[in-house]
Short mmCIF file of C-alpha atoms and ligand atoms in Angstrom, two decimals:
data_model
loop_
_atom_site.label_atom_id
_atom_site.label_comp_id
_atom_site.label_asym_id
_atom_site.label_seq_id
_atom_site.Cartn_x
_atom_site.Cartn_y
_atom_site.Cartn_z
CA UNK A 1 -12.75 3.59 -11.87
CA UNK A 2 -16.42 4.33 -11.39
CA UNK A 3 -17.41 4.99 -15.01
CA UNK A 4 -19.60 2.54 -16.92
CA UNK A 5 -17.53 2.87 -20.08
CA UNK A 6 -14.33 1.06 -20.94
CA UNK A 7 -13.07 3.50 -23.58
CA UNK A 8 -9.43 4.79 -23.48
CA UNK A 9 -8.39 1.84 -21.30
CA UNK A 10 -5.46 -0.27 -22.43
CA UNK A 11 -6.93 -3.72 -22.39
CA UNK A 12 -8.56 -5.50 -25.33
CA UNK A 13 -12.24 -5.64 -24.36
CA UNK A 14 -13.37 -6.82 -27.79
CA UNK A 15 -13.49 -10.60 -27.18
CA UNK A 16 -14.81 -10.63 -23.63
CA UNK A 17 -17.73 -12.68 -22.35
CA UNK A 18 -20.90 -11.03 -20.93
CA UNK A 19 -19.32 -11.14 -17.44
CA UNK A 20 -16.26 -9.28 -18.84
CA UNK A 21 -13.98 -12.33 -18.51
CA UNK A 22 -11.53 -13.43 -21.23
CA UNK A 23 -9.08 -16.30 -21.79
CA UNK A 24 -5.66 -15.65 -20.23
CA UNK A 25 -3.93 -16.75 -23.49
CA UNK A 26 -0.80 -17.71 -21.54
CA UNK A 27 1.06 -18.86 -24.69
CA UNK A 28 0.85 -15.32 -26.07
CA UNK A 29 3.17 -13.86 -23.42
CA UNK A 30 6.63 -13.18 -24.95
CA UNK A 31 9.98 -14.21 -23.42
CA UNK A 32 10.62 -10.49 -22.82
CA UNK A 33 7.37 -10.27 -20.83
CA UNK A 34 8.32 -13.27 -18.68
CA UNK A 35 11.72 -11.63 -18.10
CA UNK A 36 10.07 -8.34 -17.04
CA UNK A 37 7.77 -10.37 -14.75
CA UNK A 38 10.86 -12.03 -13.15
CA UNK A 39 12.47 -8.60 -12.57
CA UNK A 40 9.28 -7.24 -10.97
CA UNK A 41 9.01 -10.27 -8.68
CA UNK A 42 12.69 -10.04 -7.69
CA UNK A 43 12.36 -6.37 -6.79
CA UNK A 44 9.34 -6.96 -4.56
CA UNK A 45 10.66 -10.23 -3.06
CA UNK A 46 13.64 -8.25 -1.72
CA UNK A 47 11.27 -5.85 0.12
CA UNK A 48 8.50 -8.20 1.28
CA UNK A 49 10.27 -9.79 4.29
CA UNK A 50 10.91 -6.40 5.88
CA UNK A 51 7.69 -4.51 5.02
CA UNK A 52 4.83 -6.94 4.25
CA UNK A 53 2.45 -8.47 6.80
CA UNK A 54 2.99 -12.04 7.97
CA UNK A 55 -0.09 -13.38 6.18
CA UNK A 56 1.20 -12.09 2.83
CA UNK A 57 4.73 -13.43 3.41
CA UNK A 58 3.43 -16.88 4.42
CA UNK A 59 1.05 -17.11 1.48
CA UNK A 60 3.67 -15.93 -1.01
CA UNK A 61 6.00 -18.66 0.28
CA UNK A 62 3.47 -21.34 -0.72
CA UNK A 63 3.12 -19.94 -4.24
CA UNK A 64 6.01 -20.18 -6.63
CA UNK A 65 5.31 -17.84 -9.50
CA UNK A 66 8.56 -15.87 -9.75
CA UNK A 67 9.91 -17.85 -12.73
CA UNK A 68 7.27 -16.75 -15.25
CA UNK A 69 3.87 -15.11 -15.53
CA UNK A 70 1.64 -17.63 -13.72
CA UNK A 71 -1.05 -19.71 -15.35
CA UNK A 72 -4.30 -18.66 -13.66
CA UNK A 73 -5.84 -22.13 -13.92
CA UNK A 74 -2.91 -23.67 -12.01
CA UNK A 75 -3.30 -21.21 -9.15
CA UNK A 76 -7.07 -21.66 -9.19
CA UNK A 77 -6.72 -25.34 -8.33
CA UNK A 78 -4.84 -24.38 -5.13
CA UNK A 79 -6.98 -21.32 -4.38
CA UNK A 80 -10.27 -23.22 -4.61
CA UNK A 81 -9.04 -25.65 -1.95
CA UNK A 82 -7.76 -22.86 0.33
CA UNK A 83 -10.67 -20.38 0.46
CA UNK A 84 -13.06 -21.20 -2.36
CA UNK A 85 -11.93 -18.15 -4.35
CA UNK A 86 -11.13 -18.24 -8.04
CA UNK A 87 -9.27 -15.69 -10.14
CA UNK A 88 -10.84 -14.79 -13.48
CA UNK A 89 -8.93 -13.31 -16.42
CA UNK A 90 -10.17 -9.85 -17.46
CA UNK A 91 -9.03 -7.24 -20.02
CA UNK A 92 -8.45 -4.61 -17.30
CA UNK A 93 -10.55 -2.24 -15.17
CA UNK A 94 -14.21 -3.22 -15.02
CA UNK A 95 -17.31 -1.14 -14.33
CA UNK A 96 -17.88 -1.09 -10.54
CA UNK A 97 -21.09 -3.12 -10.74
CA UNK A 98 -19.33 -5.90 -12.69
CA UNK A 99 -16.31 -5.81 -10.39
CA UNK A 100 -18.43 -6.04 -7.22
CA UNK A 101 -20.45 -8.85 -8.78
CA UNK A 102 -17.31 -10.96 -9.20
CA UNK A 103 -16.07 -10.26 -5.65
CA UNK A 104 -19.50 -11.13 -4.23
CA UNK A 105 -19.16 -14.55 -5.90
CA UNK A 106 -15.57 -15.11 -4.69
CA UNK A 107 -14.10 -14.38 -8.09
CA UNK A 108 -11.14 -11.97 -8.22
CA UNK A 109 -10.64 -10.25 -11.62
CA UNK A 110 -6.99 -10.38 -12.70
CA UNK A 111 -5.87 -8.31 -15.68
CA UNK A 112 -4.15 -10.39 -18.39
CA UNK A 113 -1.73 -7.82 -19.89
CA UNK A 114 1.69 -6.88 -18.43
CA UNK A 115 3.11 -3.35 -18.24
CA UNK A 116 5.89 -2.14 -20.57
CA UNK A 117 9.54 -2.09 -19.37
CA UNK A 118 9.41 1.70 -19.07
CA UNK A 119 6.56 1.27 -16.55
CA UNK A 120 8.77 -0.82 -14.24
CA UNK A 121 8.43 1.70 -11.41
CA UNK A 122 4.90 2.98 -11.88
CA UNK A 123 1.75 2.18 -13.80
CA UNK A 124 -1.63 3.94 -13.66
CA UNK A 125 -3.98 1.04 -14.51
CA UNK A 126 -3.62 -2.30 -12.72
CA UNK A 127 -1.76 -4.85 -14.85
CA UNK A 128 -1.23 -8.59 -14.23
CA UNK A 129 1.67 -7.86 -11.87
CA UNK A 130 -0.34 -5.48 -9.67
CA UNK A 131 -3.37 -7.76 -9.65
CA UNK A 132 -1.59 -11.08 -9.26
CA UNK A 133 1.41 -10.23 -7.05
CA UNK A 134 -0.50 -7.62 -5.04
CA UNK A 135 -3.91 -9.23 -4.58
CA UNK A 136 -3.73 -13.01 -5.08
CA UNK A 137 -1.61 -14.08 -2.08
CA UNK A 138 -4.09 -12.67 0.45
CA UNK A 139 -6.97 -14.47 -1.23
CA UNK A 140 -5.44 -17.53 0.48
CA UNK A 141 -6.05 -15.97 3.93
CA UNK A 142 -9.50 -17.05 5.20
CA UNK A 143 -10.28 -13.88 7.17
CA UNK A 144 -9.22 -11.56 4.36
CA UNK A 145 -11.06 -13.72 1.79
CA UNK A 146 -14.26 -13.40 3.85
CA UNK A 147 -13.85 -9.63 4.03
CA UNK A 148 -13.36 -9.28 0.29
CA UNK A 149 -16.53 -11.24 -0.47
CA UNK A 150 -18.49 -9.18 2.09
CA UNK A 151 -17.06 -6.06 0.45
CA UNK A 152 -18.30 -7.24 -2.95
CA UNK A 153 -21.78 -7.95 -1.57
CA UNK A 154 -21.79 -4.49 0.04
CA UNK A 155 -20.70 -2.98 -3.25
CA UNK A 156 -23.68 -4.38 -5.13
CA UNK A 157 -25.95 -2.78 -2.51
CA UNK A 158 -23.98 0.49 -2.56
CA UNK A 159 -24.46 0.55 -6.32
CA UNK A 160 -28.24 0.48 -5.81
CA UNK A 161 -27.97 3.23 -3.14
CA UNK A 162 -25.69 5.45 -5.22
CA UNK A 163 -22.96 5.12 -2.55
CA UNK A 164 -20.22 3.71 -4.77
CA UNK A 165 -17.80 6.57 -4.15
CA UNK A 166 -17.83 5.99 -0.37
CA UNK A 167 -17.31 2.27 -0.83
CA UNK A 168 -14.50 2.84 -3.33
CA UNK A 169 -12.71 4.81 -0.58
CA UNK A 170 -13.02 1.81 1.75
CA UNK A 171 -11.50 -0.41 -0.97
CA UNK A 172 -8.73 2.08 -1.61
CA UNK A 173 -7.69 2.53 2.04
CA UNK A 174 -7.87 -1.18 2.88
CA UNK A 175 -7.51 -3.64 -0.04
CA UNK A 176 -5.23 -1.32 -2.03
CA UNK A 177 -3.31 0.75 0.57
CA UNK A 178 -4.05 -0.78 3.96
CA UNK A 179 -1.56 -1.16 6.83
CA UNK A 180 -1.80 -3.61 9.74
CA UNK A 181 -0.31 -3.60 13.25
CA UNK A 182 2.00 -6.51 14.10
CA UNK A 183 4.21 -7.35 17.08
CA UNK A 184 7.16 -6.27 14.97
CA UNK A 185 5.52 -2.95 14.08
CA UNK A 186 3.29 -1.65 11.27
CA UNK A 187 3.32 -3.69 8.04
CA UNK A 188 1.61 -3.47 4.61
CA UNK A 189 -1.27 -5.62 3.38
CA UNK A 190 -2.62 -3.37 0.59
CA UNK A 191 -2.02 -4.64 -2.95
CA UNK A 192 -1.17 -1.21 -4.35
CA UNK A 193 1.66 -0.98 -1.81
CA UNK A 194 2.85 -4.60 -1.98
CA UNK A 195 3.28 -4.36 -5.77
CA UNK A 196 5.12 -1.02 -5.59
CA UNK A 197 8.92 -0.74 -5.38
CA UNK A 198 8.83 2.72 -3.85
CA UNK A 199 5.70 2.81 -1.75
CA UNK A 200 6.33 -0.45 0.14
CA UNK A 201 9.30 0.91 2.13
CA UNK A 202 7.76 4.41 2.23
CA UNK A 203 4.42 3.43 3.81
CA UNK A 204 6.13 1.71 6.76
CA UNK A 205 9.36 3.69 7.10
CA UNK A 206 8.67 7.31 6.16
CA UNK A 207 7.81 9.99 8.70
CA UNK A 208 5.81 11.93 6.06
CA UNK A 209 2.42 10.22 5.78
CA UNK A 210 -0.28 10.17 8.46
CA UNK A 211 -1.03 6.76 9.94
CA UNK A 212 -4.50 6.69 11.49
CA UNK A 213 -6.25 3.83 13.28
CA UNK A 214 -8.96 2.15 11.19
CA UNK A 215 -12.29 4.02 11.41
CA UNK A 216 -14.90 2.97 8.84
CA UNK A 217 -16.86 6.23 8.62
CA UNK A 218 -13.69 8.32 8.61
CA UNK A 219 -12.34 6.25 5.71
CA UNK A 220 -15.55 6.54 3.72
CA UNK A 221 -15.32 10.35 4.03
CA UNK A 222 -11.66 10.54 2.98
CA UNK A 223 -10.64 11.42 -0.55
CA UNK A 224 -7.65 9.69 -2.17
CA UNK A 225 -5.18 10.47 -4.95
CA UNK A 226 -4.37 7.81 -7.54
CA UNK A 227 -1.04 9.06 -8.87
CA UNK A 228 1.11 9.82 -5.80
CA UNK A 229 2.15 7.95 -2.66
CA UNK A 230 -0.66 8.11 -0.09
CA UNK A 231 -0.68 11.07 2.29
CA UNK A 232 -2.68 9.05 4.82
CA UNK A 233 -2.75 5.32 5.60
CA UNK A 234 -5.30 3.59 7.82
CA UNK A 235 -4.08 0.88 10.18
CA UNK A 236 -6.10 -2.17 11.22
CA UNK A 237 -5.52 -4.48 14.18
CA UNK A 238 -6.20 -7.66 12.17
CA UNK A 239 -8.28 -8.86 9.22
CA UNK A 240 -11.22 -9.82 11.45
CA UNK A 241 -11.56 -6.10 12.22
CA UNK A 242 -12.17 -5.51 8.49
CA UNK A 243 -14.72 -8.32 8.25
CA UNK A 244 -16.59 -7.19 11.39
CA UNK A 245 -16.72 -3.61 10.09
CA UNK A 246 -18.46 -4.77 6.92
CA UNK A 247 -21.06 -6.95 8.63
CA UNK A 248 -23.65 -4.27 9.55
CA UNK A 249 -26.04 -2.81 6.99
CA UNK A 250 -24.30 0.31 5.64
CA UNK A 251 -27.49 2.19 4.76
CA UNK A 252 -27.52 4.29 7.98
CA UNK A 253 -23.80 5.01 7.44
CA UNK A 254 -24.45 6.40 3.98
CA UNK A 255 -27.25 8.58 5.38
CA UNK A 256 -25.00 9.87 8.18
CA UNK A 257 -22.11 10.51 5.79
CA UNK A 258 -24.31 12.50 3.41
CA UNK A 259 -24.29 15.28 6.05
CA UNK A 260 -20.46 15.54 6.14
CA UNK A 261 -18.06 17.08 3.63
CA UNK A 262 -15.35 14.77 2.28
CA UNK A 263 -11.98 15.00 4.07
CA UNK A 264 -8.92 15.87 1.93
CA UNK A 265 -6.36 13.04 1.68
CA UNK A 266 -3.71 14.69 3.86
CA UNK A 267 -5.91 15.96 6.71
CA UNK A 268 -5.69 14.79 10.33
CA UNK A 269 -8.88 15.39 12.34
CA UNK A 270 -8.86 16.05 16.12
CA UNK A 271 -10.93 12.87 16.53
CA UNK A 272 -8.32 10.72 14.73
CA UNK A 273 -6.42 8.13 16.77
CA UNK A 274 -2.90 8.04 15.34
CA UNK A 275 -1.13 4.67 14.98
CA UNK A 276 2.55 3.83 15.06
N1 HBI B 1 -11.79 -3.39 -12.03
N2 HBI B 1 -10.45 -5.08 -12.87
C1 HBI B 1 -10.72 -4.20 -11.90
N3 HBI B 1 -9.92 -4.13 -10.81
C2 HBI B 1 -10.16 -3.25 -9.81
O1 HBI B 1 -9.42 -3.21 -8.80
C3 HBI B 1 -11.28 -2.40 -9.90
C4 HBI B 1 -12.09 -2.49 -11.04
N4 HBI B 1 -13.15 -1.68 -11.16
C5 HBI B 1 -13.55 -0.74 -10.14
C6 HBI B 1 -12.61 -0.70 -9.00
N5 HBI B 1 -11.56 -1.51 -8.91
C7 HBI B 1 -12.80 0.29 -7.88
O2 HBI B 1 -13.62 1.37 -8.29
C8 HBI B 1 -13.44 -0.37 -6.66
O3 HBI B 1 -13.55 0.54 -5.62
C9 HBI B 1 -14.79 -0.87 -6.99
FE1 FE B 2 -5.80 -3.49 -7.14
#
């Protein structure tokens, strides 16, 4: 979301603090919500060993939150020791500037509400399952945690340069829908994939989508669709590659990219190096 407004979003933004955070209100979750949470975790846990990257699998194994919707403050005690990150409870999608500001300070916004049972297979806005199951485990990986903070710092600068759309594409094709090469083959590390029952096997196993080697400028030119499986995935070698890509000052990149047209989501360019 790149808009500054929070209208027509599902969350309750009325009681939030100036930094858009709220209390998690863990006691307010119903038994039915904890049951839906258990079903969502069971579905993904069956897929993770075969399709998720090693770092996600190892981190998930140290966190035991399949029995009920987790208490953010309990996980924060462990997370602070691991990488200095904290999760903060939010009503839902935040304006980009606010979102980047949290990431830049090693705070990951996690939505407090859970989807409805009829949204078991697909939800448009991130809910607590997408944010927590999809994003939190990799916050325990030092290299990925460094990248995400660097991304947040870059986002604050992109906001000042009017380059948010290009940086949102980088977030989309890495943090949300990124793939990584492993000795056992290509695996998923993107949260949007890891929290999806259908897209997790699809992104690794299907012959349909393009799988292109990570290329920062190519990614920042590439459009994405929010309501279908991805037509193109970008594949990194390891998380250091992400961190190193975000180290330089992006200003010259934005200037160079201003001369190119965006690339449609399903296109393969002659300069693309295919992966897998
Ligand atoms: N807000 N809570 C929340 N979670 C997100 O993942 C998120 C957001 N706001 C903006 C956003 N993502 C994307 O536009 C990023 O590219 C910034
Ligand atoms: Fe997300």
